[in-house]
Coordinates of C-alpha atoms and ligand atoms in Angstrom, one line a residue:
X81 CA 24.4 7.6 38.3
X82 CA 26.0 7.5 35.3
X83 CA 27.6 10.2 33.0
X84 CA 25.4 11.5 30.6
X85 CA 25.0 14.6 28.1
X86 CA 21.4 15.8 27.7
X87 CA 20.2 17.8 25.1
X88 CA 16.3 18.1 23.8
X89 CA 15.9 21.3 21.5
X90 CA 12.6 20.9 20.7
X91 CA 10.4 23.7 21.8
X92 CA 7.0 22.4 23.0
X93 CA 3.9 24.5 22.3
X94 CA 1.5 22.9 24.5
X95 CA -2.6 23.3 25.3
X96 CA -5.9 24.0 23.7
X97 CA -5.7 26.8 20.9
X98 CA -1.9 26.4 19.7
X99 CA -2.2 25.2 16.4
X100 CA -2.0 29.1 15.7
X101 CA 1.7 29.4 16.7
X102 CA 3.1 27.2 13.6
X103 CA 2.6 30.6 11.8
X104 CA 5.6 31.5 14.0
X105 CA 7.7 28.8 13.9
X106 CA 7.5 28.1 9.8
X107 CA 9.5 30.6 8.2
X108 CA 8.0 33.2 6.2
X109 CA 9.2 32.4 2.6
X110 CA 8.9 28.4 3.4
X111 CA 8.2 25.8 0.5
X112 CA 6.5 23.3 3.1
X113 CA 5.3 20.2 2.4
X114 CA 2.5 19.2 5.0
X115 CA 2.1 15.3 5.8
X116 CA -0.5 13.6 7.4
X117 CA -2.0 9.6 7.8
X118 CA -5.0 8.0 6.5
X119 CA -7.3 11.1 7.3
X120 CA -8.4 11.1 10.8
X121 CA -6.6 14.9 10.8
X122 CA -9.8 15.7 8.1
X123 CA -12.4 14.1 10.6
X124 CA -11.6 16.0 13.5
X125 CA -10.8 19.4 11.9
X126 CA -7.1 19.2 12.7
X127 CA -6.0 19.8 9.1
X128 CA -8.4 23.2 8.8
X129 CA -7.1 25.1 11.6
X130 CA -3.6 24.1 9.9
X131 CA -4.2 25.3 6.8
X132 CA -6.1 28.4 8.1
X133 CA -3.1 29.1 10.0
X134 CA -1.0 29.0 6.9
X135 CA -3.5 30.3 4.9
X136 CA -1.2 32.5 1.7
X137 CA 1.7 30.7 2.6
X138 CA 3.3 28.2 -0.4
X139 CA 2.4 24.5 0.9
X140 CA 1.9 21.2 -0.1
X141 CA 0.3 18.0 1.1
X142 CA 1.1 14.3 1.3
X143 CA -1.2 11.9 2.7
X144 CA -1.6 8.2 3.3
X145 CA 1.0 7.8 5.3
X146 CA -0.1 4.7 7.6
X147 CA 0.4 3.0 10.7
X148 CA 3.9 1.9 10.9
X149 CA 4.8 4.2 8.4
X150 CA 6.3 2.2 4.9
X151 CA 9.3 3.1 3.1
X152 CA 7.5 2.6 -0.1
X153 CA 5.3 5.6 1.1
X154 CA 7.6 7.7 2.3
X155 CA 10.4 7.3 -1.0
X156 CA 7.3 8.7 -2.9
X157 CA 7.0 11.9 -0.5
X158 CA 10.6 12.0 -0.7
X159 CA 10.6 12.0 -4.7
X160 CA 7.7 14.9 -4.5
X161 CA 9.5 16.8 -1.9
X162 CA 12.8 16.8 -3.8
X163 CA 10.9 17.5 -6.9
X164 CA 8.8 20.5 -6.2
X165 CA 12.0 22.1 -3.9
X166 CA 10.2 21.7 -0.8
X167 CA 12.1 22.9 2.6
X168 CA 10.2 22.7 5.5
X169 CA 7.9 19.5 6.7
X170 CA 5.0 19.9 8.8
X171 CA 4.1 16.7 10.3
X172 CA 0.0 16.3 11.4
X173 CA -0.7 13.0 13.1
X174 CA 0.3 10.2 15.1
X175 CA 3.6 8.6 15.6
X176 CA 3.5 6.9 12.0
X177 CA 3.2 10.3 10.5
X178 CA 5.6 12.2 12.9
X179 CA 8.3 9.6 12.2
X180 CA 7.5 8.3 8.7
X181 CA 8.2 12.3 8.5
X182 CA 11.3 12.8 10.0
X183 CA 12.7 10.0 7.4
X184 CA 11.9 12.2 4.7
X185 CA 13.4 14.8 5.9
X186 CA 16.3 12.6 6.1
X187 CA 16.3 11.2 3.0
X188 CA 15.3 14.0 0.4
X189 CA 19.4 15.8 0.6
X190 CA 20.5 12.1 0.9
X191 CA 23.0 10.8 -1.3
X192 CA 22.9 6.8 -2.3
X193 CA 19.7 4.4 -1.5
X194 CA 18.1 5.7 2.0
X195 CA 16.9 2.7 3.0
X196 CA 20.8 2.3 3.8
X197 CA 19.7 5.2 7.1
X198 CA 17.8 2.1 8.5
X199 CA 19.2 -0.9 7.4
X200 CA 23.3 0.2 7.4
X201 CA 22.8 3.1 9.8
X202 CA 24.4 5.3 7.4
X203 CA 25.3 8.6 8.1
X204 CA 22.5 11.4 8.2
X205 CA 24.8 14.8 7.0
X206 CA 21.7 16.8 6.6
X207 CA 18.0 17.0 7.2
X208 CA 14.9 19.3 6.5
X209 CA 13.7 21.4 9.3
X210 CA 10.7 19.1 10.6
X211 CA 7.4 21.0 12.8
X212 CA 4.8 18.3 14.3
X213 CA 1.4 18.7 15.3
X214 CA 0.4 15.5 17.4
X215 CA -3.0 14.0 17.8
X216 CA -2.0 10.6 19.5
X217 CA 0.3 10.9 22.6
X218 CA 2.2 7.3 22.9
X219 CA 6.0 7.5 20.8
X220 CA 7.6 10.4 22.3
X221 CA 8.3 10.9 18.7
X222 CA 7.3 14.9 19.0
X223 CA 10.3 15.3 21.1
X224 CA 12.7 12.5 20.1
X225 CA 15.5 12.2 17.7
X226 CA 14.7 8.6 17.0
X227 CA 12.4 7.0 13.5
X228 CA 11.1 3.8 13.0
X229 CA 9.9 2.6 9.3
X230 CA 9.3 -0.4 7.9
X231 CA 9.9 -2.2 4.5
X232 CA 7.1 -3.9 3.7
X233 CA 8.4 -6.0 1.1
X234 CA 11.0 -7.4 2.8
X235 CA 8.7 -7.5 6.5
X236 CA 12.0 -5.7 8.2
X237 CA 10.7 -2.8 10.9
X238 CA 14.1 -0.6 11.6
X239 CA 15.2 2.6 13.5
X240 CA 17.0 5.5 13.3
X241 CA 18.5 7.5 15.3
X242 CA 20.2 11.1 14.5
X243 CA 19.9 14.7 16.5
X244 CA 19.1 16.3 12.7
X245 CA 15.5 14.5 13.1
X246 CA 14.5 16.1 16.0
X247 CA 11.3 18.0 15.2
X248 CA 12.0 22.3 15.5
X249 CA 9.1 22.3 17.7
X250 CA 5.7 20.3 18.7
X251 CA 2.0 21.8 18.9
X252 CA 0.6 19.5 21.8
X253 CA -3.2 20.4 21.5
X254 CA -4.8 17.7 23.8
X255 CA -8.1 18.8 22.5
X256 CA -7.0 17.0 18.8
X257 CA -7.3 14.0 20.9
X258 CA -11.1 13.5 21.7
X259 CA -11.5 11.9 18.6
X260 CA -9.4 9.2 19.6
X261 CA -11.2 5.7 19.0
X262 CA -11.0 3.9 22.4
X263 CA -8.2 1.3 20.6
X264 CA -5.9 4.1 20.0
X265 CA -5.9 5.6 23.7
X266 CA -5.4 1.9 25.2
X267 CA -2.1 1.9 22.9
X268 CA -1.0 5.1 23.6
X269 CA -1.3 4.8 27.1
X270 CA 0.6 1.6 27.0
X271 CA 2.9 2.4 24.8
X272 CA 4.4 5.3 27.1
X273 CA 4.2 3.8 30.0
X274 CA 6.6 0.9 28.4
X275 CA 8.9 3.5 27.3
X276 CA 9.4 4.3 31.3
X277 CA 9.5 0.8 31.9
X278 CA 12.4 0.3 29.4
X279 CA 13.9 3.4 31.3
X280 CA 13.3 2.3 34.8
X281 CA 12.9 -1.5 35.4
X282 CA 16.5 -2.5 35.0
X283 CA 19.1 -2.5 38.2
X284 CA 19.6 0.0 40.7
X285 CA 22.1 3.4 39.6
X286 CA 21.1 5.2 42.3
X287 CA 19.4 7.9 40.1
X288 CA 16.5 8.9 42.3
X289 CA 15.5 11.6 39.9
X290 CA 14.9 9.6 37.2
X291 CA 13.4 6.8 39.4
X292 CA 11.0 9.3 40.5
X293 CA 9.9 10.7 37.8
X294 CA 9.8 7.6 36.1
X295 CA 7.1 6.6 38.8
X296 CA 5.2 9.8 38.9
X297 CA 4.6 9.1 34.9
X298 CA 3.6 5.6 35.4
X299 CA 1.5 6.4 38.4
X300 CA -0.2 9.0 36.5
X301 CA -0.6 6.9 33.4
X302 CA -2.9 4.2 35.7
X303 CA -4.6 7.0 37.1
X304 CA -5.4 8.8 34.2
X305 CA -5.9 5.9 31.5
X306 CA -8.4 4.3 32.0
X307 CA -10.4 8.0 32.7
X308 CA -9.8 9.0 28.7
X309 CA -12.8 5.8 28.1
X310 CA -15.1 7.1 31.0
X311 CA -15.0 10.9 29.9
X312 CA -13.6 11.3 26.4
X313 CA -14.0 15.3 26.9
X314 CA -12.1 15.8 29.6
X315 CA -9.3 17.9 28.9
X316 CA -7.3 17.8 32.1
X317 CA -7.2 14.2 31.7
X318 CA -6.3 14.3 27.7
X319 CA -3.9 17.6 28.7
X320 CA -2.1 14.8 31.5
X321 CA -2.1 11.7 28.9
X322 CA 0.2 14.2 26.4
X323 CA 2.4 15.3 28.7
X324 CA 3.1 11.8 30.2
X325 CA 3.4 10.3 27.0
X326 CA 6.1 13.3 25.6
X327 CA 7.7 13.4 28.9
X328 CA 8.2 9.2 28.6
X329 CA 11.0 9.3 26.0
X330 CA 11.9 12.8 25.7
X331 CA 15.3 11.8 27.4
X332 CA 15.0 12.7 30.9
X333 CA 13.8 9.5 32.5
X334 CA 16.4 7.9 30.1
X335 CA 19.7 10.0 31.5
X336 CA 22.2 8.4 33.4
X337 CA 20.3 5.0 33.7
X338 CA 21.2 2.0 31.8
X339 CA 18.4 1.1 29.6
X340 CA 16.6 -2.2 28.4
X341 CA 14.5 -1.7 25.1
X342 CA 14.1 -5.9 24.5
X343 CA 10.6 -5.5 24.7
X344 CA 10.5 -3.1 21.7
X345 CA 13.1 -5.1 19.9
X346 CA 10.3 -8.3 20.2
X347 CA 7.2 -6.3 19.4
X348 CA 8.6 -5.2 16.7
X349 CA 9.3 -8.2 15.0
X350 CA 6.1 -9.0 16.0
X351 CA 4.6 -5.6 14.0
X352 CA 6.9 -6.8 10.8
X353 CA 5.7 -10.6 10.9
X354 CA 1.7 -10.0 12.2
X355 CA 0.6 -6.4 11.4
X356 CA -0.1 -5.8 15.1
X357 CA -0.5 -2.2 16.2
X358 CA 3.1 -1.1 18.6
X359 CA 1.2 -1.2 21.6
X360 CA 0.0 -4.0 20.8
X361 CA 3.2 -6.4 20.6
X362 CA 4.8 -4.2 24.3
X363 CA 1.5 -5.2 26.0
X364 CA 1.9 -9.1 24.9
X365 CA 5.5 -9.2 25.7
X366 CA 6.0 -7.0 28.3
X367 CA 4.9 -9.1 31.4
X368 CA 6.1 -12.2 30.1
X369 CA 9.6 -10.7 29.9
X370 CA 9.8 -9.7 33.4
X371 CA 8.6 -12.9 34.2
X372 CA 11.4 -14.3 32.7
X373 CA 13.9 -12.1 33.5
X374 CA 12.7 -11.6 37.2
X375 CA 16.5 -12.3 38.9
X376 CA 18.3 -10.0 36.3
X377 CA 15.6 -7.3 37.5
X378 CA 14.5 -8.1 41.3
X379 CA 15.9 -5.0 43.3
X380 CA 13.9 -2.7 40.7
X381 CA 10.9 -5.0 40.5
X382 CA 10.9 -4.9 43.9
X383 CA 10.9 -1.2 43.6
X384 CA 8.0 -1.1 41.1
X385 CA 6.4 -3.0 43.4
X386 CA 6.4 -0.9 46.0
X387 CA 6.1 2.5 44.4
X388 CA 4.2 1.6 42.1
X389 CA 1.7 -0.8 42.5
X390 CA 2.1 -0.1 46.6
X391 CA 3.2 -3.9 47.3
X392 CA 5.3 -3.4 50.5
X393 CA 4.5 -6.4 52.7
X394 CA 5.0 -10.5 52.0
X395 CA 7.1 -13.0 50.1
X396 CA 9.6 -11.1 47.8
X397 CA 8.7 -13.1 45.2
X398 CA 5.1 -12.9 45.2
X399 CA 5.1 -9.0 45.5
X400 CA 7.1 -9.8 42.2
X401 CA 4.4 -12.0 40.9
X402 CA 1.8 -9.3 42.0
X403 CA 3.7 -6.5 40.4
X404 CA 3.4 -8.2 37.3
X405 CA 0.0 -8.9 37.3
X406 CA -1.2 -5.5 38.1
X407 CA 1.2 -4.8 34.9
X408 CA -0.9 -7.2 32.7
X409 CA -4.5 -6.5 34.2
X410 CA -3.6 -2.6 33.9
X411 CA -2.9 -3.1 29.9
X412 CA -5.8 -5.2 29.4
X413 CA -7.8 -2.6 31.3
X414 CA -6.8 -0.4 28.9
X415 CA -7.8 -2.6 26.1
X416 CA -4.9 -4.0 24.7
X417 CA -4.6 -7.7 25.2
X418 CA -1.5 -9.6 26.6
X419 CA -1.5 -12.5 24.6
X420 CA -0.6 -13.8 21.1
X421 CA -3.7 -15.8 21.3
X422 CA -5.9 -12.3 22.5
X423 CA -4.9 -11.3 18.7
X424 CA -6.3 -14.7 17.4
X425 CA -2.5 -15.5 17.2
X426 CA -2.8 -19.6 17.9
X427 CA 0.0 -20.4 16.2
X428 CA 2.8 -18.2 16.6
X429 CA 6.1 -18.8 14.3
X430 CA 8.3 -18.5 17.1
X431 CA 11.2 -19.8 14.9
X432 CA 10.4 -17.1 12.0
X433 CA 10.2 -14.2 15.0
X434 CA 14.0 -15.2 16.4
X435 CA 15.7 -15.3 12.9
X436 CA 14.7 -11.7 12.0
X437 CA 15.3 -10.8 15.7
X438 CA 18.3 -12.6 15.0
X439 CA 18.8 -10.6 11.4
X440 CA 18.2 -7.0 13.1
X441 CA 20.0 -7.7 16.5
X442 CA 23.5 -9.3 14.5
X443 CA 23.0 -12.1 17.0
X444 CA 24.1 -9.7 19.9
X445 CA 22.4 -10.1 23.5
X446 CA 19.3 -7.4 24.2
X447 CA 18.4 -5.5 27.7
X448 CA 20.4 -3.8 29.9
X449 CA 22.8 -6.5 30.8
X450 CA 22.8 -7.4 27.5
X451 CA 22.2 -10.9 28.3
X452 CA 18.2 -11.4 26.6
X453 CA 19.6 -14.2 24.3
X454 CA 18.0 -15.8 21.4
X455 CA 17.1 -18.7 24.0
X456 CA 15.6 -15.6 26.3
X457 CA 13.6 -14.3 23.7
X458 CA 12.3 -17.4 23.3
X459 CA 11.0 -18.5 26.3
X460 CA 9.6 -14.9 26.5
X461 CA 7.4 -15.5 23.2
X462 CA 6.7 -19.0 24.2
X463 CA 5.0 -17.5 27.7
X464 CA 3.6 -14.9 25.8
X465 CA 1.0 -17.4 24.0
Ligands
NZQ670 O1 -3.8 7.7 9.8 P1 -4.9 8.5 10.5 O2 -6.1 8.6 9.7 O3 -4.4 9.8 11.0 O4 -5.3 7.7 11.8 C1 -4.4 7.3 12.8 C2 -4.0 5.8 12.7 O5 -5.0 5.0 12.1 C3 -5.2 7.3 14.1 N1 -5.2 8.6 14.8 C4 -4.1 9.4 15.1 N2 -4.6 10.5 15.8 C5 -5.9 10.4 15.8 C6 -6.3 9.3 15.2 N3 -7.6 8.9 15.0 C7 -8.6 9.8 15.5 N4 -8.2 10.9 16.2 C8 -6.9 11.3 16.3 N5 -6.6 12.4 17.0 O6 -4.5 6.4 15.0 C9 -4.0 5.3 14.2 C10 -2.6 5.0 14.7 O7 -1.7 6.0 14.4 P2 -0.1 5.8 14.6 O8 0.5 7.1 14.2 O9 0.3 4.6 13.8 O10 0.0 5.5 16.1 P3 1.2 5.8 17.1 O11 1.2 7.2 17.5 O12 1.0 4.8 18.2 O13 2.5 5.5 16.3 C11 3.0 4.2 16.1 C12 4.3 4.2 15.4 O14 5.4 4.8 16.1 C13 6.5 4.0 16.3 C14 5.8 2.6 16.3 O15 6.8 1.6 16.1 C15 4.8 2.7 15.2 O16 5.4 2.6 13.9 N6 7.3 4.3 17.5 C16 8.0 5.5 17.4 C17 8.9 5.8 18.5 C18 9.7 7.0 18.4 N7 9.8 7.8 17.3 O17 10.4 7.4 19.3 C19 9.0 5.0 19.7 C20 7.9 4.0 19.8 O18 8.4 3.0 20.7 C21 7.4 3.4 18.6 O19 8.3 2.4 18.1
ZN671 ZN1 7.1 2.2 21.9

């Protein structure tokens, strides 16, 4: 294993009913400016136990934010926020809102353009207090320090990363989920169990903690999954789907253990160039990329395998070839296709993908050994048709 420091400060409020502790956590005397996506916290009565919860107290709202949040949304909350003195942000939504939020609170006491945060990593100094209330469990965002926004104008999708965004604390409600259209619950679902994958499926560090947690989240994601379609209403399965997907990239699996994250880096240029939802862009490049990369990753694979998918017996390499598949048909179980072509993609510009990959990464190798090249990437897309 190697050396690592942990710390995750954000304290968790988790199960039906505990939208009412936010009155604890915001400070009295707050100026808070409450943010929230294209609605859906309106439909499903989200928003009024918020607001009855801070009923008296001075707040504000700011909505639109949308999927993938955009910079030229958020610099407007930014401007509102700086001018009406606002600080504390209540974030109410999904991933776009929670991290589209968590910019904000970066950029409002930030000095110079903030769009330098994402594209020049510039230092973060400060940042307001954040509190989240998630509907969609996927990102991890709720209990991350990380931020990913995108420029529409310039089709560039970035991240940032500073322990000043981590949310003060995270109301985990699965009930806000039922309303959940089934498109939503296929991405979230794969969207956390890529995180573990990113986590887990590199080489052998001989962290069995984090390999077995790693599989007890993905295990209980294919269990779980494809239950949230059958019976939308069952909370122990929504209440097991939230903690999964907070427990994927909260840090833990993540300690000690080298990491990949190439499948992110793709889908995300795939998000910039297409408009695909996150999940979207992991589940079509996912499988192809341990295809590709099946030497670099055969002990683990192997593993997964095993563990995972309970492929013990045969040819190494078609336990391999089976893990995979179970990968793909899992995803597309889920409702998320695995193809560019599943998108109505028939063309992809694969050469217009790998120049902003090429733009974003500074031409260095992605994955754990860093060693997903350019050429990589591209034989990845090109399977991924
Ligand atoms: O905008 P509203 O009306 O709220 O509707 C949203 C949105 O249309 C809807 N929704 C959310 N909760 C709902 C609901 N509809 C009905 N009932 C509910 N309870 O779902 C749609 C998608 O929401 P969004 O927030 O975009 O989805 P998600 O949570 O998947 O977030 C995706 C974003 O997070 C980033 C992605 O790149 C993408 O920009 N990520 C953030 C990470 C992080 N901070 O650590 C890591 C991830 O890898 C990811 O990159
Ligand atoms: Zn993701």
């Amino acid at each position: 294993m190697n050396n690592f420091s942990f710390y995750n400060p954000v304290r968790i409020h988790f199960g039906a009913g505990q939208i009412k502790k936010i009155a604890d956590e915001i400070p009295a005397g707050a100026k808070v400016l409450i943010t929230y996506g294209g609605g859906s916290v309106f439909n499903n009565g989200v928003m009024q136990q918020v607001e009855a919860v801070l009923a008296g107290r001075d707040v504000l709202r700011f909505g639109g934010i949308e999927p993938n949040p955009a910079y030229e949304t958020l610099m407007k909350a930014v401007l509102l926020a700086r001018e009406q003195g606002v600080d504390y942000l209540l974030a109410v939504g999904g991933g776009s809102v929670l991290d589209g939020t968590k910019f904000i609170a970066a950029a409002v006491p930030f000095e110079g353009e903030p769009w330098d945060i994402l594209a020049h990593k510039a230092r973060v100094e400060s940042a307001l207090p954040i509190g989240t209330v998630l509907t969609l469990p996927a990102t991890g965002s709720e209990s991350n320090a990380a931020a990913v926004v995108s420029r529409r104008a310039t089709g560039d999708k970035l991240s940032f990363f500073s322990g000043l965004i981590f949310p003060r604390f995270a109301v985990l409600d699965p009930e806000t989920t039922y309303s959940l259209p089934p498109r939503q619950i296929g991405n979230g679902v794969v969207d956390a169990f890529v995180h573990v994958v990113e986590q887990y499926l590199t080489f052998p560090c001989d962290a069995k903690i984090q390999d077995r947690f790693a599989e007890g989240i993905l295990l209980t994601l294919i269990e779980e999954g494809p239950k949230a379609f059958a019976t939308p209403n069952d909370y122990a399965v929504r209440a097991n789907l939230m903690w999964a997907a907070t427990m994927a990239l909260q840090g833990v699996v993540g300690a000690g253990v080298p990491q990949d994250w190439s499948t992110h880096a793709l889908g995300h240029e795939i998000t910039a160039m297409y408009g695909l939802d996150h999940a979207q862009t992991l589940a079509i490049v996912l499988p192809a990329m341990l295809h590709v990369r099946r030497a670099s990753k055969r002990e683990k694979l192997l593993q997964y395998a095993e563990r995972v998918w309970n492929l013990s017996s045969g040819d190494e390499e078609a336990r391999i070839d089976a893990a995979i598949e179970k990968t793909r048909a899992f995803f597309e179980a889920m409702q998320v296709k695995t193809s560019f072509s599943g998108y109505g993609i028939a063309e992809p510009d694969f050469n217009a993908l790998l120049a902003k990959l090429q733009e974003h990464s500074g031409g260095a190798g992605l994955g754990e050994r860093r060693d997903v090249t350019l050429e990589v990437s591209r034989q990845v897309f090109e399977l991924a048709r």
